[in-house]
Structures are given as structure tokens and as C-alpha cells.
Short mmCIF file of C-alpha atoms in Angstrom, two decimals:
data_model
loop_
_atom_site.label_atom_id
_atom_site.label_comp_id
_atom_site.label_asym_id
_atom_site.label_seq_id
_atom_site.Cartn_x
_atom_site.Cartn_y
_atom_site.Cartn_z
CA SER A 1 82.56 -14.60 69.83
CA PRO A 2 81.50 -18.18 70.65
CA SER A 3 84.31 -20.46 71.70
CA GLN A 4 84.88 -24.06 72.63
CA LYS A 5 87.74 -25.38 74.70
CA MET A 6 89.29 -28.64 73.66
CA LYS A 7 89.83 -31.31 76.28
CA VAL A 8 93.32 -31.63 77.66
CA GLY A 9 94.94 -34.97 76.90
CA ARG A 10 96.98 -36.58 79.68
CA GLY A 11 99.34 -39.46 79.08
CA PRO A 12 102.82 -40.79 79.73
CA SER A 13 104.26 -39.39 76.52
CA SER A 14 102.17 -36.46 75.31
CA SER A 15 99.87 -33.63 76.35
CA LEU A 16 97.57 -31.23 74.53
CA GLN A 17 96.13 -27.80 75.09
CA GLY A 18 93.82 -26.32 72.47
CA ILE A 19 91.20 -23.75 71.60
CA GLN A 20 88.60 -23.36 68.85
CA LYS A 21 86.62 -20.24 67.88
CA HIS A 22 84.51 -18.85 65.07
CA SER A 23 83.13 -15.50 63.83
CA GLY A 24 83.03 -13.33 60.69
CA ALA A 25 81.04 -15.71 58.50
CA GLU A 26 80.25 -12.94 56.02
CA LEU A 27 83.90 -12.52 55.02
CA LEU A 28 84.16 -15.88 53.23
CA THR A 29 80.93 -17.34 51.92
CA LEU A 30 79.26 -19.51 49.30
CA PRO A 31 75.90 -17.71 48.87
CA ALA A 32 73.84 -20.34 47.05
CA GLY A 33 73.48 -24.08 46.85
CA GLY A 34 72.27 -24.85 50.36
CA SER A 35 68.83 -24.97 51.96
CA LYS A 36 68.78 -21.19 52.46
CA MET A 37 69.21 -20.53 48.74
CA PRO A 38 68.68 -23.70 46.68
CA ALA A 39 70.19 -23.85 43.22
CA THR A 40 68.11 -22.25 40.47
CA LEU A 41 68.80 -21.09 36.94
CA GLU A 42 68.93 -17.52 38.24
CA SER A 43 71.40 -18.31 41.06
CA VAL A 44 73.69 -20.16 38.67
CA ALA A 45 73.51 -17.41 36.04
CA SER A 46 74.31 -14.73 38.63
CA GLY A 47 77.38 -16.60 39.90
CA GLN A 48 76.04 -17.26 43.39
CA HIS A 49 77.65 -20.70 43.47
CA PHE A 50 81.18 -19.30 43.50
CA ILE A 51 83.06 -18.54 46.72
CA LYS A 52 82.92 -14.88 47.71
CA MET A 53 85.83 -13.60 49.78
CA ASN A 54 86.83 -10.24 51.19
CA GLY A 55 90.55 -10.80 50.66
CA ARG A 56 91.89 -7.89 52.70
CA ALA A 57 89.60 -8.55 55.63
CA VAL A 58 90.45 -12.27 55.64
CA PHE A 59 94.17 -11.43 55.55
CA ARG A 60 93.86 -9.10 58.56
CA PHE A 61 91.72 -11.65 60.38
CA ALA A 62 94.09 -14.55 59.68
CA THR A 63 97.27 -12.79 60.77
CA ARG A 64 95.61 -11.68 64.00
CA VAL A 65 93.98 -14.96 65.02
CA MET A 66 96.98 -17.14 64.10
CA ALA A 67 99.15 -15.15 66.50
CA ASP A 68 96.44 -14.85 69.19
CA ALA A 69 95.58 -18.55 69.09
CA THR A 70 99.25 -19.48 69.45
CA ARG A 71 99.66 -17.23 72.49
CA LYS A 72 96.49 -18.54 74.15
CA VAL A 73 97.24 -22.25 73.79
CA LEU A 74 100.76 -21.69 75.10
CA GLU A 75 99.39 -19.72 78.05
CA ARG A 76 96.94 -22.49 78.91
CA ALA A 77 99.75 -25.03 78.72
CA GLY A 78 101.87 -22.92 81.06
CA LEU A 79 104.39 -22.19 78.33
CA SER A 80 105.76 -19.17 76.51
CA VAL A 81 106.75 -18.48 72.92
CA ASP A 82 110.37 -19.15 73.88
CA ASP A 83 109.43 -22.74 74.75
CA VAL A 84 108.21 -23.49 71.22
CA ASP A 85 110.44 -25.75 69.15
CA LEU A 86 108.34 -25.69 65.98
CA VAL A 87 105.13 -24.12 64.70
CA VAL A 88 103.22 -26.04 62.03
CA PRO A 89 100.69 -23.54 60.63
CA HIS A 90 97.91 -23.92 58.09
CA GLN A 91 99.58 -23.49 54.69
CA ALA A 92 97.16 -20.94 53.23
CA ASN A 93 99.32 -17.98 52.29
CA ILE A 94 103.02 -17.28 52.81
CA ARG A 95 102.42 -13.64 53.75
CA ILE A 96 99.85 -14.64 56.37
CA ILE A 97 102.27 -17.13 57.91
CA GLN A 98 105.21 -14.72 57.91
CA SER A 99 103.18 -11.81 59.30
CA SER A 100 101.62 -13.81 62.14
CA MET A 101 104.95 -15.38 63.12
CA ARG A 102 106.62 -11.95 63.16
CA GLN A 103 103.97 -10.81 65.63
CA LEU A 104 105.05 -13.68 67.87
CA GLY A 105 108.74 -12.93 67.42
CA LEU A 106 109.43 -16.43 66.12
CA PRO A 107 112.39 -16.92 63.76
CA GLU A 108 111.89 -18.66 60.42
CA GLU A 109 113.75 -21.77 61.54
CA LYS A 110 111.00 -22.43 64.10
CA VAL A 111 108.23 -22.37 61.49
CA PHE A 112 107.62 -25.23 59.06
CA ILE A 113 106.48 -24.17 55.59
CA ASN A 114 105.87 -26.38 52.54
CA LEU A 115 103.36 -24.10 50.83
CA GLN A 116 105.74 -23.64 47.91
CA ASP A 117 105.51 -27.35 47.09
CA TYR A 118 101.78 -28.06 47.31
CA GLY A 119 99.90 -24.79 47.58
CA ASN A 120 96.91 -24.57 49.91
CA THR A 121 95.70 -28.13 50.51
CA SER A 122 92.93 -26.94 52.86
CA THR A 123 92.28 -29.24 55.83
CA ALA A 124 95.14 -31.52 54.79
CA SER A 125 97.81 -28.81 55.01
CA ILE A 126 98.78 -29.26 58.67
CA PRO A 127 98.87 -33.10 58.57
CA ILE A 128 101.00 -32.99 55.40
CA ALA A 129 103.34 -30.39 56.91
CA LEU A 130 103.59 -32.35 60.17
CA THR A 131 104.47 -35.53 58.29
CA GLU A 132 107.18 -33.79 56.29
CA ALA A 133 108.56 -32.11 59.41
CA ILE A 134 108.99 -35.56 60.98
CA GLU A 135 110.60 -36.95 57.83
CA GLN A 136 113.04 -34.03 57.76
CA ASN A 137 113.94 -34.55 61.44
CA ARG A 138 112.51 -31.16 62.38
CA ILE A 139 110.58 -32.78 65.26
CA GLN A 140 112.12 -34.77 68.10
CA PRO A 141 110.65 -36.43 71.21
CA ASN A 142 109.69 -33.93 73.95
CA ASP A 143 109.62 -31.01 71.51
CA THR A 144 106.89 -28.41 72.02
CA ILE A 145 104.88 -28.19 68.82
CA VAL A 146 102.15 -25.65 68.04
CA MET A 147 99.66 -26.35 65.28
CA VAL A 148 97.47 -23.40 64.33
CA GLY A 149 95.07 -22.72 61.49
CA PHE A 150 92.00 -20.90 60.24
CA GLY A 151 89.30 -21.45 57.65
CA SER A 152 85.87 -20.52 56.38
CA GLY A 153 83.22 -19.82 58.95
CA LEU A 154 85.34 -17.95 59.88
CA THR A 155 86.93 -20.45 62.23
CA TRP A 156 90.33 -20.82 63.81
CA ALA A 157 91.99 -23.26 66.15
CA GLY A 158 95.30 -23.96 67.79
CA ALA A 159 96.92 -26.79 69.73
CA ALA A 160 100.10 -26.97 71.78
CA ILE A 161 101.59 -30.45 71.92
CA ARG A 162 104.45 -32.01 73.81
CA TRP A 163 105.64 -34.45 71.18
CA GLY A 164 105.95 -37.93 72.63
CA VAL A 165 105.56 -40.13 69.58
CA PRO A 166 108.76 -41.83 68.38
CA THR A 167 109.94 -40.14 65.21
CA GLU A 168 112.29 -42.88 64.06
CA ARG A 169 110.99 -45.88 62.19
CA GLU A 170 112.66 -48.52 60.12
CA THR A 171 111.92 -48.32 56.41
CA THR A 172 113.30 -50.35 53.57
CA PHE A 173 114.95 -48.79 50.55
CA TRP A 174 111.92 -49.81 48.48
CA GLN A 175 109.47 -48.07 50.86
CA SER A 176 111.59 -44.94 50.92
CA SER A 177 111.78 -44.93 47.13
CA GLN A 178 108.01 -45.33 46.87
CA HIS A 179 107.40 -42.38 49.20
CA THR A 180 109.86 -40.20 47.29
CA ALA A 181 108.31 -41.13 43.94
CA ALA A 182 104.81 -40.41 45.24
CA TYR A 183 105.82 -36.96 46.48
CA ASN A 184 107.60 -36.16 43.22
CA LEU A 185 104.59 -37.25 41.15
CA ALA A 186 102.25 -35.16 43.28
CA ARG A 187 104.51 -32.14 42.91
CA ALA A 188 104.79 -32.61 39.13
CA ARG A 189 101.03 -33.02 38.80
CA SER A 190 100.45 -29.83 40.78
CA GLN A 191 102.86 -27.89 38.56
CA LEU A 192 101.27 -29.24 35.37
CA LEU A 193 97.82 -28.24 36.59
CA ARG A 194 99.06 -24.72 37.33
CA ILE A 195 100.62 -24.45 33.86
CA SER A 196 97.46 -25.74 32.17
CA ARG A 197 95.31 -23.22 34.05
CA ARG A 198 97.63 -20.37 33.07
CA LEU A 199 97.62 -21.45 29.43
CA GLU A 200 93.86 -21.80 29.45
CA GLY A 201 93.52 -18.32 30.92
CA ALA A 202 95.96 -16.86 28.41
CA PHE A 203 94.13 -18.36 25.43
CA THR A 204 90.60 -17.63 26.56
CA SER A 205 88.73 -15.35 24.17
CA GLU A 206 86.73 -12.28 25.12
CA ASP A 207 83.46 -14.22 25.01
CA GLY A 208 84.83 -16.74 27.51
CA ALA A 209 85.64 -19.54 25.08
CA THR A 210 88.67 -21.61 26.06
CA LEU A 211 91.52 -22.67 23.78
CA ALA A 212 90.05 -26.17 23.43
CA GLU A 213 86.66 -24.75 22.46
CA LEU A 214 88.21 -22.37 19.93
CA MET A 215 90.22 -25.20 18.35
CA SER A 216 87.14 -27.40 18.26
CA LYS A 217 85.14 -24.68 16.50
CA ARG A 218 87.94 -24.10 13.99
CA PHE A 219 88.18 -27.82 13.25
CA SER A 220 84.41 -28.03 12.78
CA ARG A 221 84.46 -25.11 10.34
CA ARG A 222 87.28 -26.69 8.34
CA ARG A 223 85.49 -30.03 8.18
CA LYS A 224 82.27 -28.34 7.08
CA THR A 225 84.11 -26.41 4.38
CA THR A 226 85.77 -29.60 3.15
CA GLU A 227 82.45 -31.43 3.01
CA GLU A 228 80.82 -28.56 1.09
CA ASN A 229 83.65 -28.46 -1.44
CA ALA A 230 83.79 -32.22 -1.92
CA PRO A 231 80.69 -32.53 -4.23
CA SER A 232 81.87 -29.72 -6.51
CA ALA A 233 85.27 -31.38 -6.83
CA ALA A 234 83.60 -34.67 -7.75
CA THR A 235 81.40 -32.90 -10.32
CA GLU A 236 84.43 -31.25 -11.90
CA SER A 237 86.13 -34.64 -12.09
CA LYS A 238 83.13 -36.17 -13.88
CA GLU A 239 82.94 -33.26 -16.31
CA THR A 240 86.64 -33.66 -17.07
CA GLU A 241 86.16 -37.37 -17.71
CA GLY A 242 83.20 -36.60 -19.99
CA ARG A 243 85.23 -34.18 -22.05
CA SER A 244 88.02 -36.72 -22.35
CA ASP A 245 85.58 -39.36 -23.62
CA GLU A 246 84.17 -36.95 -26.21
CA GLU A 247 87.63 -36.03 -27.42
CA GLY A 248 88.53 -39.71 -27.66
CA SER A 249 85.46 -40.54 -29.75
CA GLN A 250 86.14 -37.61 -32.06
CA GLY A 251 89.69 -38.76 -32.52
#
């Protein structure tokens, strides 16, 4: 398959070895919406604008390339798996991460995982995980860090880094509180979205109507019924008043 080597960075405090590759585009695709198949009423109606994925094939692919890419970047850097201090993988699927790391013989304490907090954040997953690893003191100067991931295309890439960036920085109590609050809000928002999706799925009718749509229809029917009954109620009231007037005059 086609490949592209990344340039090796040289500097007083850090170095980089990396590799990028791609193949297997048919395993994870978005059939319509581009120049090859522009959007039409037919393509929308047939669901061609939804992602199509061969889940089993992607799982096998991901576990293989995550392990292979890690080995290759370490080999190019003149290192072995035993030299790795921490692996920061793409946070796509916990089983993919665990399976690929088992192939490498890496213990759990050498793999950073925050998938349980944020889910799959796509291209942001490794930067987020790297940031949290630093904040949790999982990375120290001169540590050997491997970042490895995969995505649609199918593409995969890995990088072996000798960490040379200072990990300690002075922060005020206010800054620390802001960061903590932001993370907690993001986590709460993610959980609320998951709950809302589950509720929406649980209350979706057979014809595809959501709970909100069903409630809206029910409210509309009630309002229509009320409006239809309102004139008859007014007529009955007038008739009652008329009878009362007649009885009064007779009396």
C-alpha cells in the first residue's frame, strides 16, 4: 500500500520518528455527497449520505495496524517496545486499544486511556489524551512516547517521540479551577447527550416518529378537539340563558 515517511525532527530536547499509510477505503465510506455522487432526492432517500462501515473488518484492521505502526516507528528510532514509557493511542474503541497493546506485550499502566470520559473525539482524541497525561504527571522529560492512530481512508499513522518539553508550569488556583470546571461541564454535557439519545431511541415509534414529534401531534389533536368543542359549548350556554329569560318572563 502507498506510504509516506514523516521527516525526522532533530533538536536539543526532542526527536521524532513517524510513518503514515493508507489502504482499504471501501471498509469505511460515505457513498454520496461529493463530486462522484452529488446529492439528489434519490441518494438522500436511499440513505447514501450516512457512513457505511464494515465493523468487523475495521476492527481487525485497526488492531493490526496500531500494533504494526508502533513497532515500525520504534524500529526506525532505534528503540524497542521495552523502551516505551507511555503509548497515547487514538481513543476509538476500548477493545481495539486493549487488543493492539496486548499484541505488543505492553501493560495497561503504559497505555493512556480516557475513552470512558469523552468517547471517540475523532482527530482530537490524541491531543486531548496527551494533555491529560501531562496534567496527571504520566509524562516526564526524556520519556519515550508513542502516539498511534487510525481513521477513515483507511489511514493510520504513528510517531515515536522523546519528550523534551517541560511538563511543569505554574498555574494559579483560579486557572486550575477553570480547567477543572470546563472538563466537568464537558463530561456532564456528553453524558446528557447520551441519555437524550437513548431516551429518544426508546420512545421512537415504529414509523420513525420521535417522542417530541409524538407529543407535538398529541398536543395538536387536543387543541383541535378543544377548538371544535368550544362553539357547541357557547351555543349551549346561550340556549340556557334563553330558557332562563323565558322562565323569568313567565314568572
